[in-house]
PDB file of C-alpha atoms in Angstrom:
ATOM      1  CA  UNK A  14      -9.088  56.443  54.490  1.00 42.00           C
ATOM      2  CA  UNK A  15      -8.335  54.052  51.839  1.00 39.00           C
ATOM      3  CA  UNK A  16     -11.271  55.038  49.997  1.00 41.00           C
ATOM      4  CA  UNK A  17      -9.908  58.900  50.028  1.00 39.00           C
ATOM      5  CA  UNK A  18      -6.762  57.545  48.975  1.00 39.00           C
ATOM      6  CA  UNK A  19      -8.402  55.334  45.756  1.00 39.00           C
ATOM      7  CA  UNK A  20     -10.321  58.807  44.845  1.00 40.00           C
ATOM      8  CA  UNK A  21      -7.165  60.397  45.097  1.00 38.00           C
ATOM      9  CA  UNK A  22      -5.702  57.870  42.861  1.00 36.00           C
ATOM     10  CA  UNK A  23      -8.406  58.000  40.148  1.00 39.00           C
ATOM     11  CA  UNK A  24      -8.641  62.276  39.941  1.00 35.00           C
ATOM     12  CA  UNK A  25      -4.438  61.754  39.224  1.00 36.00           C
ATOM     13  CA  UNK A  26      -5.503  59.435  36.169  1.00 37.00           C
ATOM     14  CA  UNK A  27      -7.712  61.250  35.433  1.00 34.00           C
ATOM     15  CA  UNK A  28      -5.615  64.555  35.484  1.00 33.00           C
ATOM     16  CA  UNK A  29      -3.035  63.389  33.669  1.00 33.00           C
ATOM     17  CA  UNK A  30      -5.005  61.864  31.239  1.00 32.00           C
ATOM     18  CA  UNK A  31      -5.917  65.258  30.082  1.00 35.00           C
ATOM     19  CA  UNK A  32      -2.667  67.157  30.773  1.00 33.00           C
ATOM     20  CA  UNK A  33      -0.674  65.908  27.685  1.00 41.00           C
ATOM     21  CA  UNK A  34       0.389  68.981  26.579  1.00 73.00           C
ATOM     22  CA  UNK A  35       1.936  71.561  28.846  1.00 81.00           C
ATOM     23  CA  UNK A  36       0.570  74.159  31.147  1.00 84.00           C
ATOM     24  CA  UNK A  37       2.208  77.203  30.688  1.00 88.00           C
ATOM     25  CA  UNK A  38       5.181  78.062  28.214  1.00 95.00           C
ATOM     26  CA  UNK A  39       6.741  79.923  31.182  1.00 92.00           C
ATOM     27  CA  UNK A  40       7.684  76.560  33.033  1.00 89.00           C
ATOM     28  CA  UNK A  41       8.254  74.481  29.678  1.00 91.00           C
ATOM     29  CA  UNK A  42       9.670  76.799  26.315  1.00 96.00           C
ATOM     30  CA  UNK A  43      10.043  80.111  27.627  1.00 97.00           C
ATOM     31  CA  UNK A  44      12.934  80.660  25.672  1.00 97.00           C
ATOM     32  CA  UNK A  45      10.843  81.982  22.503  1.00 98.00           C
ATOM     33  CA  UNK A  46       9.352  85.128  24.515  1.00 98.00           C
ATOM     34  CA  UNK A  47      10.854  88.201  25.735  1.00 98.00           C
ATOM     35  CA  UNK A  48      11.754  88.309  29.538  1.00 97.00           C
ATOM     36  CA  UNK A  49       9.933  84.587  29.019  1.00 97.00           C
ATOM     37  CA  UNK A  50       6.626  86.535  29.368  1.00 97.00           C
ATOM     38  CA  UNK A  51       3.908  84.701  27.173  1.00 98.00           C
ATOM     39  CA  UNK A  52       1.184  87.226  25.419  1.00 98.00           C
ATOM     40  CA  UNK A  53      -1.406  88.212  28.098  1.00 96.00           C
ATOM     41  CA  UNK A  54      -4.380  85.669  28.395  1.00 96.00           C
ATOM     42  CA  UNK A  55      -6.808  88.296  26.227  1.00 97.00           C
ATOM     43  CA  UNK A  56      -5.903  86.269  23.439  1.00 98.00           C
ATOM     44  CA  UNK A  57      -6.605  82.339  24.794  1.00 97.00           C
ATOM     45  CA  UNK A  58      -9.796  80.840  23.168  1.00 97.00           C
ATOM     46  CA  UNK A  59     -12.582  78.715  24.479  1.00 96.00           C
ATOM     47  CA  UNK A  60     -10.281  75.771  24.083  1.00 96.00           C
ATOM     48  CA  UNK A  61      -6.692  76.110  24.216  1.00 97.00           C
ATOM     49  CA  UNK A  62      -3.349  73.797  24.011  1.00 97.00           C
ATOM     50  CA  UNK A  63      -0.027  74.918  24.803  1.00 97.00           C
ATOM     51  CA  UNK A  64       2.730  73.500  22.151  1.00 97.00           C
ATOM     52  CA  UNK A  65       6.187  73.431  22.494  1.00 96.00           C
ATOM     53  CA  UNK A  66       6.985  72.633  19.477  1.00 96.00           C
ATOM     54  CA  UNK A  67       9.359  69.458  19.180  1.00 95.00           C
ATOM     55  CA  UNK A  68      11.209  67.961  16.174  1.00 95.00           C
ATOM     56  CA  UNK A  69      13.400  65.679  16.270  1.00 91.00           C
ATOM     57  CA  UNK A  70      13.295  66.004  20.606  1.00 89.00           C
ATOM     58  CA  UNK A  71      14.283  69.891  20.241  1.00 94.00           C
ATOM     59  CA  UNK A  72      12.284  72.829  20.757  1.00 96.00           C
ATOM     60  CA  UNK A  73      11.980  74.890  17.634  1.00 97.00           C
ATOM     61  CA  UNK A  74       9.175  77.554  18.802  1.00 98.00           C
ATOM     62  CA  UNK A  75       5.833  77.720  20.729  1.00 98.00           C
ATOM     63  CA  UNK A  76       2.349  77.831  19.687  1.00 98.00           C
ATOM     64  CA  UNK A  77      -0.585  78.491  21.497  1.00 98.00           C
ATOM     65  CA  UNK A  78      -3.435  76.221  19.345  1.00 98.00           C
ATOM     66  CA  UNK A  79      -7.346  76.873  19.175  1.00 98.00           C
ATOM     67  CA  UNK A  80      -8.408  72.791  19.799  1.00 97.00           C
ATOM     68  CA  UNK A  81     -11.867  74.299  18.482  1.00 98.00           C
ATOM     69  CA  UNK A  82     -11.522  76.149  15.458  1.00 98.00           C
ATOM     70  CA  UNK A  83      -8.398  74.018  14.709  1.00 98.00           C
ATOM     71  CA  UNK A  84      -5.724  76.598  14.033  1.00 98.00           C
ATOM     72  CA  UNK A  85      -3.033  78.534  15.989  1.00 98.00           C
ATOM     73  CA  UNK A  86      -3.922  81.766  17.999  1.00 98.00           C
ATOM     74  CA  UNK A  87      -0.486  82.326  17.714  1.00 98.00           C
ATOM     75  CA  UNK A  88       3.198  81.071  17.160  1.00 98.00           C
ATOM     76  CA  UNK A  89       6.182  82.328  19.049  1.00 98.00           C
ATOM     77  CA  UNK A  90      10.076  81.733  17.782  1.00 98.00           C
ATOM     78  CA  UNK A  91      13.521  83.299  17.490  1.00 98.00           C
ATOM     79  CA  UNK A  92      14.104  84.986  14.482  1.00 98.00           C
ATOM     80  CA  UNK A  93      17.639  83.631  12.802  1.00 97.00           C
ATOM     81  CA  UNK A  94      16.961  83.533   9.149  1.00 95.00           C
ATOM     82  CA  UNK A  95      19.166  81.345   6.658  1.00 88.00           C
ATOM     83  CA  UNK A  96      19.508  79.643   3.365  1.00 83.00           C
ATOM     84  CA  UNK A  97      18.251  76.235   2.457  1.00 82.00           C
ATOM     85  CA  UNK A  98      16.166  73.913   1.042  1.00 87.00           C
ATOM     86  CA  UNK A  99      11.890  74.407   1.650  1.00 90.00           C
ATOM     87  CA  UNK A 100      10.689  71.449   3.094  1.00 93.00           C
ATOM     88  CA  UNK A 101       7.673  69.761   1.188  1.00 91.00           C
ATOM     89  CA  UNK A 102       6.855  67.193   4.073  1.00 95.00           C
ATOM     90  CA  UNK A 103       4.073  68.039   6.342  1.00 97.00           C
ATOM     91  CA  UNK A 104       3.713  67.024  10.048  1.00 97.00           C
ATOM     92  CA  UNK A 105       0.980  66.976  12.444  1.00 97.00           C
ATOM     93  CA  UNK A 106       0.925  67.234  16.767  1.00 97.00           C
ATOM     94  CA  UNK A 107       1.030  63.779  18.330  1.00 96.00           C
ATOM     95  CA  UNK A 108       0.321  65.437  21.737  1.00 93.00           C
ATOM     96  CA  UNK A 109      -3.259  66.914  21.141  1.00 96.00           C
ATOM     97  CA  UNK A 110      -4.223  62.897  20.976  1.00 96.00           C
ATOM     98  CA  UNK A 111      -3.159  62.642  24.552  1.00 92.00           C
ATOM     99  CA  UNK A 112      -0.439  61.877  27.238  1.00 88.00           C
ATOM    100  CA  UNK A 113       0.360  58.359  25.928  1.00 92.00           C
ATOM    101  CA  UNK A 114       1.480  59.635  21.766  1.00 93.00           C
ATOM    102  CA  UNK A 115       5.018  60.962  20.858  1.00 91.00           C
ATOM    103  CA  UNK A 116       5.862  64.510  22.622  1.00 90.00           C
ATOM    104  CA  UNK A 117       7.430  65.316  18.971  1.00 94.00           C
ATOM    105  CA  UNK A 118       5.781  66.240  15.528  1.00 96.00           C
ATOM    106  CA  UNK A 119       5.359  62.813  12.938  1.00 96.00           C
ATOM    107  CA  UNK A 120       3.946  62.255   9.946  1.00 96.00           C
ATOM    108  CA  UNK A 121       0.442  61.235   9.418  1.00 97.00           C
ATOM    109  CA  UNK A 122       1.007  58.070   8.121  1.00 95.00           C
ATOM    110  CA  UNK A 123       3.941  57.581  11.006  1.00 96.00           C
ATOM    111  CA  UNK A 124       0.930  58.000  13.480  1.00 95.00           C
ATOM    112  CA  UNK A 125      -1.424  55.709  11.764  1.00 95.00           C
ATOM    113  CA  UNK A 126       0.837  53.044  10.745  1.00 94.00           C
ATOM    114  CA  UNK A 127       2.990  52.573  13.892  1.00 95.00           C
ATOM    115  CA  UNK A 128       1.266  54.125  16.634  1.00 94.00           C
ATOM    116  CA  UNK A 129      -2.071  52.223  16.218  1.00 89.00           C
ATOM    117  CA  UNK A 130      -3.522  55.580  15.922  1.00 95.00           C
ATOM    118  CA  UNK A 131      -7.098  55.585  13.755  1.00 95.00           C
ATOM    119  CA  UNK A 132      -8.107  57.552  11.080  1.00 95.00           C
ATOM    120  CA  UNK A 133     -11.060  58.655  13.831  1.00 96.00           C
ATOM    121  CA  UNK A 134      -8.693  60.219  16.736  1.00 96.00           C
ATOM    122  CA  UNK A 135      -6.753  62.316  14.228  1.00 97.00           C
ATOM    123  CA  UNK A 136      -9.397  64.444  12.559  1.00 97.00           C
ATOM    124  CA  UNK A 137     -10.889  64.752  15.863  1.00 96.00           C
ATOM    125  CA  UNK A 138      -7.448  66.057  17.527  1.00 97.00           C
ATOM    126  CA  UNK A 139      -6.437  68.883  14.748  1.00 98.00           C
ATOM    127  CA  UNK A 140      -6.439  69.731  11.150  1.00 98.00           C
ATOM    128  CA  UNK A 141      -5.101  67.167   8.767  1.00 98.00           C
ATOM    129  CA  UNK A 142      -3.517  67.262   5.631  1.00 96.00           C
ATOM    130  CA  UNK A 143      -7.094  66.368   3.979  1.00 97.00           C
ATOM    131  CA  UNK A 144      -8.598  69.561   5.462  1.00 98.00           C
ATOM    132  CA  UNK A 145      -6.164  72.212   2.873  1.00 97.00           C
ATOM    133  CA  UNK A 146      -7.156  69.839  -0.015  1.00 95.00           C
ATOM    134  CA  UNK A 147      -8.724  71.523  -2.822  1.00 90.00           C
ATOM    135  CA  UNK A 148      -8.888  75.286  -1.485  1.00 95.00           C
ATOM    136  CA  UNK A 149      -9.822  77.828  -3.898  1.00 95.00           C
ATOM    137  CA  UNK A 150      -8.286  81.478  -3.244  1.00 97.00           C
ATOM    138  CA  UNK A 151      -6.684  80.184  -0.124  1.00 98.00           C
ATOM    139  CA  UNK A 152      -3.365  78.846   0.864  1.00 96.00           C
ATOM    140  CA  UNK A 153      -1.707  76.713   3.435  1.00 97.00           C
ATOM    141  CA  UNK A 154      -0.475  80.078   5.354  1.00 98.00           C
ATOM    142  CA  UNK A 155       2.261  79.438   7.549  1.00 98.00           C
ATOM    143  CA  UNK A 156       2.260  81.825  10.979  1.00 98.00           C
ATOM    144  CA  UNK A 157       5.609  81.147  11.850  1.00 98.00           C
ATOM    145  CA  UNK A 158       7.861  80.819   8.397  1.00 97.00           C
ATOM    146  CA  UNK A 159      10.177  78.337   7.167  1.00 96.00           C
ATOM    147  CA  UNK A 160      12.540  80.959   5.823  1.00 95.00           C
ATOM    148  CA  UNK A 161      12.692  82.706   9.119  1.00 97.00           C
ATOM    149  CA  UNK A 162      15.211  80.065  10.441  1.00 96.00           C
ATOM    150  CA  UNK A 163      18.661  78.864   9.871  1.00 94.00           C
ATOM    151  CA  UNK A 164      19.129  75.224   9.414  1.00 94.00           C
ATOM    152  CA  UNK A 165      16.821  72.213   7.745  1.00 94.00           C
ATOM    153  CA  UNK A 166      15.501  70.798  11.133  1.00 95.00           C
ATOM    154  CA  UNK A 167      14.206  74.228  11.854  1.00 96.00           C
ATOM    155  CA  UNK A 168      12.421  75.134   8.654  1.00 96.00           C
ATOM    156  CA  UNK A 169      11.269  71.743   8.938  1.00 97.00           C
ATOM    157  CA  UNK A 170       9.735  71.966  12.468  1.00 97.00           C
ATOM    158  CA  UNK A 171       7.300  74.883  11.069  1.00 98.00           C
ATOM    159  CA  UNK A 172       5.639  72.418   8.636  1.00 98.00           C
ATOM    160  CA  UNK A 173       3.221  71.241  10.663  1.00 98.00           C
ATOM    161  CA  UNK A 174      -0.445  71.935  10.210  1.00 98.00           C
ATOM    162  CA  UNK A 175      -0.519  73.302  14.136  1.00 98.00           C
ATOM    163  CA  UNK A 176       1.324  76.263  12.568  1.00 98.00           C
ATOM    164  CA  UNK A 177      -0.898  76.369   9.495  1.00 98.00           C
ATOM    165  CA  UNK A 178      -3.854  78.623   8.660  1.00 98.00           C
ATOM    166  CA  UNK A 179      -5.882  79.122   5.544  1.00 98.00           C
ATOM    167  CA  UNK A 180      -4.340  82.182   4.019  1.00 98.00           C
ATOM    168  CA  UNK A 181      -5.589  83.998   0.945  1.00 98.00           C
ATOM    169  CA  UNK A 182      -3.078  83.168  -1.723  1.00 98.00           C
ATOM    170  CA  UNK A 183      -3.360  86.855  -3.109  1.00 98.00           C
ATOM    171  CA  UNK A 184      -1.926  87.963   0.648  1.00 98.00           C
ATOM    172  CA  UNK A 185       0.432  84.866   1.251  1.00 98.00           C
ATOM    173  CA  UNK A 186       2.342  85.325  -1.870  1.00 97.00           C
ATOM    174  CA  UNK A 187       2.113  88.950  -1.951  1.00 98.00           C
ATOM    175  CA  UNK A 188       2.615  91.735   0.626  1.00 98.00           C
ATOM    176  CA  UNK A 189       2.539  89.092   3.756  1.00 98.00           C
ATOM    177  CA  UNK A 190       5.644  87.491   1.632  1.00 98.00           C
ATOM    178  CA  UNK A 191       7.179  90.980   1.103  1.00 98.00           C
ATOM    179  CA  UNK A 192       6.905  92.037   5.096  1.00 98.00           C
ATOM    180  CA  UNK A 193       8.135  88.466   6.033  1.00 97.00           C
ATOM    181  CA  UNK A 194      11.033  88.457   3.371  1.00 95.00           C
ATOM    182  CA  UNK A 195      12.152  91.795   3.122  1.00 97.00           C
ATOM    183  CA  UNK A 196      10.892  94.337   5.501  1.00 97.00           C
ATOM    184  CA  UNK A 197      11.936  91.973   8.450  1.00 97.00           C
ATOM    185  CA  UNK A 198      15.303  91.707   7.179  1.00 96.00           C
ATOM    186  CA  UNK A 199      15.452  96.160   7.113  1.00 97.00           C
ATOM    187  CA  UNK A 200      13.775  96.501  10.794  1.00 97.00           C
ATOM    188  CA  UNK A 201      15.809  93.457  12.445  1.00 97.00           C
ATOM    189  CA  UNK A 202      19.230  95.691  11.175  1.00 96.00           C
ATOM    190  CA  UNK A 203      21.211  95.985  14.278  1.00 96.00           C
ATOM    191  CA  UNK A 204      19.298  93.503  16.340  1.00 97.00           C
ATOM    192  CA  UNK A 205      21.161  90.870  18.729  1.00 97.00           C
ATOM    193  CA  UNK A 206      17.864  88.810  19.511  1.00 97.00           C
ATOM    194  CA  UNK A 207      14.486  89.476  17.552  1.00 98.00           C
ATOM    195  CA  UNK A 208      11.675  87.457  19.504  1.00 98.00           C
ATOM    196  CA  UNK A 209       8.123  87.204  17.256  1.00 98.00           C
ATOM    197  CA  UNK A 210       4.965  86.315  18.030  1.00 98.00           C
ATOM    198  CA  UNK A 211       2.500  85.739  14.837  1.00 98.00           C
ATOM    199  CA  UNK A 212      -0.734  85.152  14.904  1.00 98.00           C
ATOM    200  CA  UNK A 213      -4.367  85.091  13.500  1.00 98.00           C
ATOM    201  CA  UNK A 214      -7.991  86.567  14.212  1.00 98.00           C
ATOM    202  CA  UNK A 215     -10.502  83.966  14.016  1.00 98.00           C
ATOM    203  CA  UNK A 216     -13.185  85.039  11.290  1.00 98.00           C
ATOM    204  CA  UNK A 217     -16.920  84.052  10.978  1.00 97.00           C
ATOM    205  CA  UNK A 218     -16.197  81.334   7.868  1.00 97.00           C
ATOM    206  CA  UNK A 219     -14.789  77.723   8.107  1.00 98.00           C
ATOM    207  CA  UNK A 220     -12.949  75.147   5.352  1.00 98.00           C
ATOM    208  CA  UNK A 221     -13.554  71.621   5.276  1.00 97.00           C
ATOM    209  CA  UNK A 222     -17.146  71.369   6.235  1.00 96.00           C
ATOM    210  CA  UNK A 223     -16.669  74.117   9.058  1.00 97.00           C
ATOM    211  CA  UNK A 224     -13.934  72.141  10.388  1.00 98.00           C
ATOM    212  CA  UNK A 225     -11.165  74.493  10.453  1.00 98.00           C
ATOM    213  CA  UNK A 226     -11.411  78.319  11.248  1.00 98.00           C
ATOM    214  CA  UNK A 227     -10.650  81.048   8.405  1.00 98.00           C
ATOM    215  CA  UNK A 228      -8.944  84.084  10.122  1.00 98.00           C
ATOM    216  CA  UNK A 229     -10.286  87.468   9.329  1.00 98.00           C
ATOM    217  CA  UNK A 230      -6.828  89.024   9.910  1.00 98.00           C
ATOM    218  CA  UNK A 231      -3.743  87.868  10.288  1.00 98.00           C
ATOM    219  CA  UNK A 232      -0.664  89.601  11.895  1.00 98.00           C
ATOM    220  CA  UNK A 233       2.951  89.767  13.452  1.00 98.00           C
ATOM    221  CA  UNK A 234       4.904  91.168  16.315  1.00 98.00           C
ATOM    222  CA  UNK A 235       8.599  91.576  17.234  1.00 98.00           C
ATOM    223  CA  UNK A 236      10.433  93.036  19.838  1.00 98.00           C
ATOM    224  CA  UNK A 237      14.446  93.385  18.993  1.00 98.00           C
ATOM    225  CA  UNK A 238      17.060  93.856  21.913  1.00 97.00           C
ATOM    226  CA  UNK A 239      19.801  95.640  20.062  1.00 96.00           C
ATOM    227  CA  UNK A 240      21.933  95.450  23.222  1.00 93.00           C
ATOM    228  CA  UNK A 241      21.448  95.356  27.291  1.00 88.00           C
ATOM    229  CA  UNK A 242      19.921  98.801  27.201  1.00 91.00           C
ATOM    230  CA  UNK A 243      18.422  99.543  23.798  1.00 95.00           C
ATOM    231  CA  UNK A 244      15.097  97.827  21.794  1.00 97.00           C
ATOM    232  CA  UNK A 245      12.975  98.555  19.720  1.00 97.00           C
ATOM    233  CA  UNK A 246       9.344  96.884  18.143  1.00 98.00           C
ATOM    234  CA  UNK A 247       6.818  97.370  15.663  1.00 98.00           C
ATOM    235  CA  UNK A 248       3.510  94.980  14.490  1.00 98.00           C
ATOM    236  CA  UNK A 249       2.317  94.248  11.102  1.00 98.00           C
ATOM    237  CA  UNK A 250      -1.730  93.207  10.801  1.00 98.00           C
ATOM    238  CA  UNK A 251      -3.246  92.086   7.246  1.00 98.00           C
ATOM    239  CA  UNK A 252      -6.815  91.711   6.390  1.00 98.00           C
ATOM    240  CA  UNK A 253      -7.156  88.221   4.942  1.00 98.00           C
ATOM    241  CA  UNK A 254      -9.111  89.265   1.531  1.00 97.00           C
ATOM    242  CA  UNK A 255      -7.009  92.266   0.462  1.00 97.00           C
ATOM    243  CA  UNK A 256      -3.284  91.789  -0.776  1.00 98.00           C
ATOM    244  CA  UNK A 257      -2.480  94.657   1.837  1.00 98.00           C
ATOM    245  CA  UNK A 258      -0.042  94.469   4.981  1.00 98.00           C
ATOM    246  CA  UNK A 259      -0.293  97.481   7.582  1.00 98.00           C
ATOM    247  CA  UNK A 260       2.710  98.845   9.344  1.00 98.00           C
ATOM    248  CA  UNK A 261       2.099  99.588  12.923  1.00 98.00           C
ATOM    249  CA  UNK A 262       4.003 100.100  16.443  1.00 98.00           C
ATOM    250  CA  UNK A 263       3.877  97.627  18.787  1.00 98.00           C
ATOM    251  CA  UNK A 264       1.486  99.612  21.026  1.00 98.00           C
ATOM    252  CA  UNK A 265      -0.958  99.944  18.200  1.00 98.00           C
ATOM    253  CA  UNK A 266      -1.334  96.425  16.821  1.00 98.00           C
ATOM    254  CA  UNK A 267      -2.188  95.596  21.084  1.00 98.00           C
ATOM    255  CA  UNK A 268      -4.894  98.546  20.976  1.00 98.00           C
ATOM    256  CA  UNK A 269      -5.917  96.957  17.244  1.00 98.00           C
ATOM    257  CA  UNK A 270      -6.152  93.055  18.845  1.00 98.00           C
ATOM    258  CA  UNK A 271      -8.182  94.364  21.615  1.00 98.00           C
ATOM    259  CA  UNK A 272     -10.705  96.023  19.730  1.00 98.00           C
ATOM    260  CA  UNK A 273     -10.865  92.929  17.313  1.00 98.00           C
ATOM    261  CA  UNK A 274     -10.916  90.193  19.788  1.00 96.00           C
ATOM    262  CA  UNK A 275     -13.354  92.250  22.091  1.00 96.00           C
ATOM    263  CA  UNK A 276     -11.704  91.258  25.614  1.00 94.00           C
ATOM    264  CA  UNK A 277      -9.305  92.762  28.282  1.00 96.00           C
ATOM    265  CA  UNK A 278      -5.823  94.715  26.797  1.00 98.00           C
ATOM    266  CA  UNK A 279      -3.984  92.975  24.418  1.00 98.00           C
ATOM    267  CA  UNK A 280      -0.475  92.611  25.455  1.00 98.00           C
ATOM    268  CA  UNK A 281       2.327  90.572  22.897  1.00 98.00           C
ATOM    269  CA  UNK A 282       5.132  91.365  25.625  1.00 98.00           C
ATOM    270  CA  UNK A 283       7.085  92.468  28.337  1.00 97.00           C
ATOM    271  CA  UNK A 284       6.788  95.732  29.501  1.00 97.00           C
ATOM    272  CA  UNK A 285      10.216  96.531  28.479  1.00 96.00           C
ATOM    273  CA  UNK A 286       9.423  96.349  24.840  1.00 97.00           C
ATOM    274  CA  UNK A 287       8.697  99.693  23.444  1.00 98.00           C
ATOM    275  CA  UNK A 288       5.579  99.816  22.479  1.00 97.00           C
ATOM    276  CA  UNK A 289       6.189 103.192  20.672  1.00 94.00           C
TER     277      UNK A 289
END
């Protein structure tokens, strides 16, 4: 018996060792999805972490994080754009180096300097701001954007490389910048509550020494409740070489994920989201 109860002991070390991060955005953020339904698991990958997103110990959004390919799958917020300041200070995750680091986004230095936190366990945990040094035709591409929320703690919460991919500059300053600052601001007319989810397609080339994933496409959803009987929802999907952005229903950026990710149906949200 009190050997079954020291094995008992050790698997709960052991478990929570590795159970840092959370295990479903249902029990722990479900505030950023529709009916607090999460995306359907078609899109996890090999290796997945489930953010909630913390600055400054409040939730800001959710991101579901590829530990492998080190970049989101996908990032999932409120939409509640405002005016302000673009933050230049970039943050990384804390919690994909384990149970015992800050729950809330810090600095790199922060980490290294007072949380005895090497050089090492970083760059093994996630991208770092050394990774998006030097790129050529590519950008630090935010999935979820500053400018999509309202106050300085927000906008700051999305600079943090979880949220980051490398984004062709040509794209990112172009038509993905145009359907982000404009066209969002036409289609959310009338809305009460616009929930997104954003994410990216992993592609076949990597930055930094084939450390960190280049998508192939990258793309948006939202799903606006104008009132307690009325939504509506469209997608967006870009290829990440051409300064293009497609304009697409909800239902056919699902049918367009499922073909490209080459698994079960695709599904961004609730049922009650028209997908027409």
């Amino acid at each position: 018996m009190l050997l079954l109860l020291l094995l008992q002991v050790l698997v709960s070390c052991l478990w929570l060792g590795h159970n840092e991060l959370v295990t479903s955005f249902e029990s722990s953020c479900p505030q950023f999805f529709f009916r607090e339904t999460p995306p359907s698991e078609a899109l996890e990958p090999e290796s997945p972490a489930w953010i909630c997103q913390r600055y400054k110990n409040q939730y800001y959004f959710a991101t579901l994080y590829d530990r492998n390919r080190r970049i989101p799958v996908y990032s999932a917020y409120l939409y509640q754009p405002g005016s302000g300041k673009r933050p230049k200070t970039w943050m990384v995750e804390p919690q994909l180096l384990g149970s015992v680091y800050p729950k809330t986004m810090e600095k790199e230095w922060t980490l290294l300097k007072h949380y005895n936190v090497s050089l090492k366990q970083l760059v093994k945990s996630q991208a770092v701001l050394q990774d998006y040094k030097n790129l050529t035709g590519l950008n630090r591409g935010h999935l979820n954007p500053n400018g999509h929320h309202h106050d300085f703690s927000s906008r700051m919460a999305t600079f943090t490389l979880t949220n980051i991919v490398p984004q062709d500059e040509k794209l990112n300053g172009g038509a993905w910048n145009n359907y982000e600052q404009r066209i969002m601001i036409k289609r959310t007319q009338g809305c009460n509550t616009t929930y997104v989810v954003v994410g990216a397609v992993p592609g076949n080339s990597y930055i930094a020494k084939g450390r960190v994933n280049k998508p192939s496409h990258i793309w948006s959803s939202a799903c606006c409740e104008v009132d307690n009987h009325h939504r509506k929802a469209w997608g967006v999907i870009a290829e990440n070489d051409k300064n293009e952005v497609q304009l697409l229903t909800l239902g056919e950026l699902e049918d367009v994920l499922t073909e490209l990710y080459g698994r079960d149906q695709v599904s961004l949200f609730d049922s009650d989201c028209p997908r027409e």
